[in-house]
């Protein structure tokens, strides 16, 4: 092949423009998140002062509800969209900072148990979703995307797999819509089920981390239960995220062997490319906290920074959830996702209860 | 498309992924806290 002429796109003003474009949306995330925090603080006190019976609704739920209200009524105006999309960035930065609240020993102990549970969950979920997709006569690559999305980590896994197996845009849209819709449902149902079953913070947090697919929703579902449950949900979900490269690689090799995807060249480079780097950041901060690189007050400050980052994330979860758009994606993939998610939720709940008895966490 | 056109490749500038940016910014924030730039951030 003849050497091509490299034409670098040098537009020095572009980064500054990109930065300016995110500001309105980030301000909207901050305003909604902060409004949620104010509602939690003031509405409860107001209701108490006026002898009203009003449930204590946490800022997490307020932020999500306010976002949902805007997204599903007036919609998110174009000017805010780029900034609203940064909620994934705040989520990942928040998870890295949350590492300061974990000592390495806790991670090794809980990480070991959660790694075992995650391995069982991933295997079981992928096998069941594949079976279910075949029963419903879905397209093979759509089945792969739904299996990866529900077994590993939601939207990121679907996007990573789509590129690796050359799946259609339509199939990935179907899968993402199904995973997001079910994640939104999990936000409201998981805490209710957890309370109804009197699950402890640890058991609930591990369950949310294992069964809720998208990282933002898993973090929110955990935080809705309690602070401790939120921490555990993030740890277990991050363990699931760490598996993404291996699962995507396995599917890429499978579809390449069927002649329906490009062959994977350097497998180590592929794994590194797909590996979620925020998991490494989380571990690094945890190592630093374990070896007392930060004082106790500094750990408190870093943990508060993490909470602020999550606040923006929760507002973003509500703002990007549009039920009308989800309805357009069709019923069959959603039905497969819904049946699969219910079965996976029950299966993982059983796993957590059994592990709690066995390992006594 | 002629051959000359097909041989022109658009070289994309090297960029950090969203994941890596999140790690860099979070670590930077933690280091600033360690250095005493932020004494206390309330919640």
Coordinates of C-alpha atoms in Angstrom, one line a residue:
Chain A
X1 CA 0.0 0.0 0.0
X2 CA 1.3 3.4 -0.9
X3 CA 2.0 5.7 2.0
X4 CA -0.9 8.1 2.6
X5 CA -0.4 11.8 3.1
X6 CA -1.2 12.6 6.8
X7 CA -3.3 15.7 7.1
X8 CA -3.3 16.8 10.7
X9 CA -6.5 18.7 11.7
X10 CA -5.0 21.6 13.6
X11 CA -7.7 23.8 14.9
X12 CA -6.3 25.4 18.1
X13 CA -9.6 27.0 19.1
X14 CA -11.5 23.7 19.1
X15 CA -10.7 22.6 22.7
X16 CA -11.7 26.0 24.0
X17 CA -14.9 25.9 22.0
X18 CA -15.7 22.4 23.3
X19 CA -15.1 23.5 26.8
X20 CA -17.5 26.5 26.4
X21 CA -20.2 24.2 24.9
X22 CA -20.3 22.0 28.0
X23 CA -20.7 24.8 30.5
X24 CA -24.5 25.4 30.2
X25 CA -25.3 21.6 30.6
X26 CA -22.9 21.2 33.5
X27 CA -24.6 24.2 35.2
X28 CA -28.0 22.6 34.6
X29 CA -26.7 19.4 36.2
X30 CA -25.4 21.3 39.2
X31 CA -28.7 23.3 39.5
X32 CA -30.8 20.2 39.4
X33 CA -28.5 18.3 41.8
X34 CA -28.4 21.2 44.2
X35 CA -32.2 21.6 44.0
X36 CA -32.5 18.0 45.0
X37 CA -30.2 18.5 48.0
X38 CA -32.2 21.6 49.1
X39 CA -35.5 19.7 48.7
X40 CA -34.2 16.8 50.9
X41 CA -33.0 19.2 53.6
X42 CA -36.0 21.6 53.6
X43 CA -39.0 19.7 52.6
X44 CA -38.6 17.1 55.4
X45 CA -38.1 19.9 58.0
X46 CA -41.1 21.8 56.6
X47 CA -43.3 18.7 56.7
X48 CA -42.2 18.0 60.2
X49 CA -42.9 21.6 61.4
X50 CA -46.4 21.4 59.9
X51 CA -47.1 17.9 61.2
X52 CA -47.4 16.4 57.7
X53 CA -46.8 12.8 57.0
X54 CA -44.2 12.9 54.3
X55 CA -41.6 10.3 53.4
X56 CA -38.0 11.2 53.8
X57 CA -36.9 11.4 50.1
X58 CA -33.1 11.5 49.6
X59 CA -31.4 14.0 47.3
X60 CA -30.5 11.2 45.0
X61 CA -34.2 10.5 44.2
X62 CA -35.1 14.2 44.0
X63 CA -32.3 14.9 41.5
X64 CA -33.4 12.0 39.4
X65 CA -37.1 12.9 39.6
X66 CA -36.4 16.6 38.7
X67 CA -34.3 15.4 35.7
X68 CA -37.0 13.0 34.6
X69 CA -39.6 15.7 34.9
X70 CA -37.6 18.1 32.6
X71 CA -36.6 15.4 30.1
X72 CA -40.1 14.0 29.7
X73 CA -42.1 17.3 29.6
X74 CA -40.2 20.3 28.1
X75 CA -37.3 18.2 27.0
X76 CA -33.6 19.1 27.3
X77 CA -32.9 22.1 25.0
X78 CA -30.0 21.7 22.5
X79 CA -27.7 24.2 24.3
X80 CA -27.6 22.0 27.4
X81 CA -27.1 18.6 25.7
X82 CA -23.3 18.5 25.4
X83 CA -22.9 19.4 29.0
X84 CA -25.6 17.0 30.2
X85 CA -23.7 14.2 28.5
X86 CA -20.7 14.9 30.8
X87 CA -22.6 13.0 33.6
X88 CA -20.6 9.9 32.7
X89 CA -17.4 11.9 33.3
X90 CA -18.6 13.0 36.8
X91 CA -19.6 9.4 37.5
X92 CA -16.2 8.1 36.8
X93 CA -14.4 10.9 38.6
X94 CA -16.7 10.3 41.6
X95 CA -15.9 6.6 41.6
X96 CA -12.1 7.3 41.5
X97 CA -12.5 9.8 44.4
X98 CA -14.7 7.3 46.3
X99 CA -11.6 5.0 46.4
X100 CA -10.3 7.2 49.3
X101 CA -13.1 5.6 51.5
X102 CA -11.9 2.1 50.9
X103 CA -8.9 0.6 52.6
X104 CA -7.0 -1.9 50.4
X105 CA -7.8 -4.8 52.9
X106 CA -11.5 -4.2 52.5
X107 CA -11.2 -4.2 48.8
X108 CA -9.2 -7.4 48.8
X109 CA -11.7 -9.1 51.2
X110 CA -14.9 -7.8 49.5
X111 CA -13.4 -7.7 46.1
X112 CA -12.5 -11.5 46.4
X113 CA -16.1 -12.4 47.3
X114 CA -17.5 -10.0 44.7
X115 CA -15.2 -11.3 42.0
X116 CA -16.6 -14.8 42.6
X117 CA -20.2 -13.5 42.6
X118 CA -19.5 -11.4 39.5
X119 CA -18.0 -14.4 37.6
X120 CA -21.1 -16.5 38.5
X121 CA -23.5 -13.6 37.5
X122 CA -21.7 -12.9 34.2
X123 CA -21.8 -16.6 33.2
X124 CA -25.4 -17.1 34.3
X125 CA -26.7 -13.8 32.8
X126 CA -25.0 -14.3 29.4
X127 CA -26.2 -17.9 29.1
X128 CA -29.8 -17.0 30.1
X129 CA -30.0 -13.9 27.8
X130 CA -28.7 -15.9 24.9
X131 CA -31.3 -18.6 25.5
X132 CA -34.1 -16.0 25.9
X133 CA -33.0 -14.2 22.7
X134 CA -33.2 -17.4 20.7
X135 CA -36.6 -18.2 22.1
X136 CA -37.8 -14.7 21.0
X137 CA -36.1 -15.1 17.6
X138 CA -34.0 -12.0 18.0
X139 CA -31.1 -11.3 15.6
X140 CA -27.9 -13.1 16.8
X141 CA -25.9 -9.9 17.1
X142 CA -28.7 -8.2 19.0
X143 CA -28.7 -11.2 21.4
X144 CA -25.0 -10.7 21.9
X145 CA -25.4 -7.0 22.7
X146 CA -28.3 -7.6 25.1
X147 CA -26.3 -10.5 26.8
X148 CA -23.2 -8.3 27.2
X149 CA -25.3 -5.3 28.4
X150 CA -27.2 -7.2 31.1
X151 CA -24.2 -9.4 32.1
X152 CA -21.4 -6.9 32.3
X153 CA -22.0 -3.2 32.4
X154 CA -24.8 -1.7 30.5
X155 CA -24.2 1.0 27.9
X156 CA -20.4 1.0 27.9
X157 CA -20.3 -2.7 27.3
X158 CA -22.8 -2.5 24.5
X159 CA -20.9 0.3 22.8
X160 CA -17.5 -1.6 23.2
X161 CA -19.1 -4.8 21.8
X162 CA -20.8 -3.0 18.9
X163 CA -17.5 -1.9 17.6
X164 CA -15.8 -5.2 18.2
X165 CA -18.4 -7.4 16.5
X166 CA -19.5 -4.9 13.7
X167 CA -23.1 -4.9 15.0
X168 CA -25.8 -2.6 13.4
X169 CA -26.5 0.8 14.8
X170 CA -30.2 -0.2 15.1
X171 CA -29.3 -3.3 17.2
X172 CA -27.1 -1.3 19.6
X173 CA -29.9 1.4 19.9
X174 CA -32.4 -1.3 20.8
X175 CA -30.1 -2.8 23.4
X176 CA -29.1 0.5 24.9
X177 CA -32.8 1.6 25.1
X178 CA -33.8 -1.7 26.8
X179 CA -30.9 -1.5 29.3
X180 CA -31.6 2.2 30.2
X181 CA -35.3 1.7 30.6
X182 CA -34.8 -1.3 32.9
X183 CA -32.1 0.6 34.8
X184 CA -34.6 3.4 35.4
X185 CA -37.1 0.8 36.7
X186 CA -34.5 -0.8 38.9
X187 CA -33.9 2.6 40.5
X188 CA -37.4 2.7 41.9
X189 CA -37.9 -1.1 42.6
X190 CA -34.6 -2.2 44.1
X191 CA -34.8 -0.1 47.2
X192 CA -38.4 -1.1 47.8
X193 CA -37.5 -4.8 47.5
X194 CA -34.5 -4.4 49.7
X195 CA -36.5 -2.7 52.4
X196 CA -39.3 -5.3 52.1
X197 CA -36.8 -8.1 52.5
X198 CA -35.0 -6.3 55.3
X199 CA -31.7 -6.6 53.5
X200 CA -28.6 -5.3 55.3
X201 CA -26.6 -2.5 53.7
X202 CA -23.9 -4.8 52.6
X203 CA -26.2 -7.5 51.1
X204 CA -28.3 -4.8 49.4
X205 CA -25.2 -2.9 48.0
X206 CA -23.7 -6.1 46.6
X207 CA -27.0 -7.1 45.1
X208 CA -27.5 -3.6 43.4
X209 CA -23.9 -3.8 42.1
X210 CA -24.5 -7.3 40.7
X211 CA -28.0 -6.8 39.2
X212 CA -28.3 -3.2 38.0
X213 CA -26.7 -2.9 34.7
X214 CA -25.6 0.6 34.0
X215 CA -22.9 2.1 36.4
X216 CA -24.8 5.3 37.0
X217 CA -28.1 3.5 37.9
X218 CA -26.2 1.0 40.1
X219 CA -24.5 3.8 42.0
X220 CA -27.9 5.6 42.4
X221 CA -29.8 2.5 43.4
X222 CA -27.2 1.8 46.1
X223 CA -27.1 5.4 47.3
X224 CA -30.9 5.4 47.5
X225 CA -30.7 2.7 50.1
X226 CA -27.9 4.1 52.3
X227 CA -24.4 5.6 52.1
X228 CA -22.8 2.2 53.0
X229 CA -24.9 0.3 50.4
X230 CA -23.9 2.9 47.8
X231 CA -20.2 2.3 48.5
X232 CA -20.6 -1.5 48.1
X233 CA -22.7 -1.1 45.0
X234 CA -19.9 0.9 43.4
X235 CA -17.2 -1.6 44.4
X236 CA -19.1 -4.6 43.0
X237 CA -20.2 -2.7 39.9
X238 CA -16.5 -1.7 39.3
X239 CA -15.5 -5.4 39.6
X240 CA -18.1 -6.2 36.9
X241 CA -16.8 -3.3 34.8
X242 CA -13.3 -4.7 35.0
X243 CA -14.5 -7.8 33.2
X244 CA -15.6 -5.9 30.2
X245 CA -12.5 -6.4 28.1
X246 CA -12.4 -10.2 28.5
X247 CA -16.1 -10.6 27.6
X248 CA -15.9 -8.3 24.6
X249 CA -12.7 -10.0 23.5
X250 CA -14.4 -13.5 23.7
X251 CA -17.4 -12.2 21.6
X252 CA -15.1 -10.5 19.1
X253 CA -13.1 -13.8 18.6
X254 CA -16.4 -15.7 18.2
X255 CA -17.9 -13.4 15.6
X256 CA -14.6 -13.2 13.7
X257 CA -14.5 -17.0 13.6
X258 CA -18.0 -16.8 12.0
X259 CA -16.6 -14.4 9.4
X260 CA -18.9 -11.6 10.6
X261 CA -16.4 -9.4 12.3
X262 CA -12.8 -8.2 12.0
X263 CA -10.1 -10.5 13.5
X264 CA -8.6 -9.3 16.7
X265 CA -4.8 -8.6 16.2
X266 CA -3.0 -7.8 19.5
X267 CA -5.2 -9.3 22.3
X268 CA -3.3 -7.5 25.1
X269 CA -3.7 -4.1 23.4
X270 CA -7.4 -4.9 22.8
X271 CA -7.9 -5.7 26.5
X272 CA -6.1 -2.6 27.6
X273 CA -8.1 -0.5 25.2
X274 CA -11.4 -1.8 26.6
X275 CA -10.4 -1.9 30.2
X276 CA -12.2 0.8 32.2
X277 CA -9.3 3.1 33.4
X278 CA -11.4 4.5 36.3
X279 CA -11.1 1.2 38.1
X280 CA -7.3 1.7 38.2
X281 CA -7.8 5.2 39.4
X282 CA -10.2 3.9 42.2
X283 CA -7.6 1.4 43.2
X284 CA -4.7 3.9 43.2
X285 CA -6.6 6.4 45.5
X286 CA -7.5 3.5 47.8
X287 CA -3.8 2.5 48.0
X288 CA -2.9 6.1 48.8
X289 CA -5.6 6.3 51.5
X290 CA -4.5 2.9 53.0
X291 CA -0.9 4.1 53.3
X292 CA -2.1 7.4 54.9
X293 CA -1.0 9.6 52.1
X294 CA -4.1 11.7 53.1
X295 CA -5.0 12.8 56.6
X296 CA -8.4 11.9 58.1
X297 CA -9.7 15.4 57.3
X298 CA -8.4 15.2 53.7
X299 CA -10.1 11.8 53.2
X300 CA -13.4 13.5 54.4
X301 CA -12.8 16.4 51.9
X302 CA -12.1 13.9 49.0
X303 CA -15.2 11.9 49.9
X304 CA -17.3 15.1 49.8
X305 CA -15.8 15.9 46.3
X306 CA -17.0 12.4 45.3
X307 CA -20.5 13.1 46.6
X308 CA -20.7 16.4 44.6
X309 CA -19.5 14.5 41.4
X310 CA -22.3 11.9 42.0
X311 CA -24.8 14.7 42.5
X312 CA -24.2 15.8 38.9
X313 CA -24.4 12.2 37.8
X314 CA -27.8 11.6 39.4
X315 CA -29.2 14.7 37.7
X316 CA -27.8 13.5 34.4
X317 CA -29.5 10.1 34.9
X318 CA -32.9 11.8 35.1
X319 CA -32.2 14.2 32.2
X320 CA -31.1 11.6 29.7
X321 CA -34.0 9.2 30.4
X322 CA -36.8 9.9 27.9
X323 CA -39.6 7.4 28.1
X324 CA -41.1 8.5 24.7
X325 CA -37.8 7.7 22.9
X326 CA -37.5 4.3 24.6
X327 CA -41.1 3.4 23.5
X328 CA -40.1 4.0 19.9
X329 CA -37.4 1.3 20.1
X330 CA -39.9 -1.6 19.9
X331 CA -41.3 -4.2 22.3
X332 CA -39.5 -7.4 21.6
X333 CA -35.9 -6.5 22.7
X334 CA -37.5 -4.7 25.7
X335 CA -39.5 -7.9 26.6
X336 CA -36.3 -10.0 26.4
X337 CA -34.4 -7.5 28.5
X338 CA -37.2 -7.2 31.0
X339 CA -37.7 -11.0 31.5
X340 CA -33.9 -11.4 31.6
X341 CA -33.4 -8.7 34.2
X342 CA -36.1 -10.0 36.5
X343 CA -34.5 -13.5 36.3
X344 CA -31.0 -12.1 36.9
X345 CA -32.3 -9.9 39.8
X346 CA -33.8 -13.0 41.5
X347 CA -30.8 -15.1 40.7
X348 CA -28.3 -12.6 42.1
X349 CA -30.5 -12.0 45.1
X350 CA -30.2 -15.7 45.9
X351 CA -26.5 -15.6 45.3
X352 CA -26.0 -12.7 47.7
X353 CA -28.2 -14.3 50.4
X354 CA -26.2 -17.6 50.0
X355 CA -22.8 -15.7 50.0
X356 CA -23.9 -13.8 53.1
X357 CA -24.5 -17.0 55.0
X358 CA -21.3 -18.6 53.6
X359 CA -18.8 -15.7 54.0
X360 CA -20.7 -13.7 56.7
X361 CA -20.1 -10.3 55.2
Chain B
X1 CA -13.3 8.6 -5.8
X2 CA -9.8 8.8 -7.5
X3 CA -6.6 7.2 -6.2
X4 CA -5.1 10.4 -5.1
X5 CA -8.1 11.2 -2.9
X6 CA -8.2 7.7 -1.4
X7 CA -4.5 8.0 -0.3
X8 CA -5.2 11.1 1.7
X9 CA -5.6 10.0 5.3
X10 CA -7.0 12.3 7.9
X11 CA -4.7 12.0 10.9
X12 CA -6.8 12.4 14.1
X13 CA -5.0 14.2 16.9
X14 CA -4.2 11.9 19.9
X15 CA -6.8 12.2 22.6
X16 CA -7.3 10.9 26.1
X17 CA -10.5 8.8 26.6
X18 CA -13.3 10.1 28.9
X19 CA -12.3 7.4 31.4
X20 CA -8.7 8.6 31.4
X21 CA -9.7 12.2 31.7
X22 CA -11.9 11.3 34.7
X23 CA -8.9 9.6 36.4
X24 CA -6.6 12.5 35.7
X25 CA -8.9 15.1 37.0
X26 CA -9.9 13.1 40.0
X27 CA -6.3 12.4 40.9
X28 CA -5.4 16.1 40.4
X29 CA -8.3 17.1 42.7
X30 CA -7.1 14.6 45.4
X31 CA -3.5 15.9 45.1
X32 CA -4.8 19.5 45.5
X33 CA -6.6 18.5 48.6
X34 CA -3.4 16.8 49.9
X35 CA -1.4 20.0 49.1
X36 CA -3.8 22.0 51.1
X37 CA -5.4 23.9 48.2
X38 CA -8.8 22.9 49.4
X39 CA -9.0 22.8 53.2
X40 CA -12.5 21.7 53.6
X41 CA -15.3 21.0 51.1
X42 CA -18.6 20.9 52.8
X43 CA -21.4 18.5 51.9

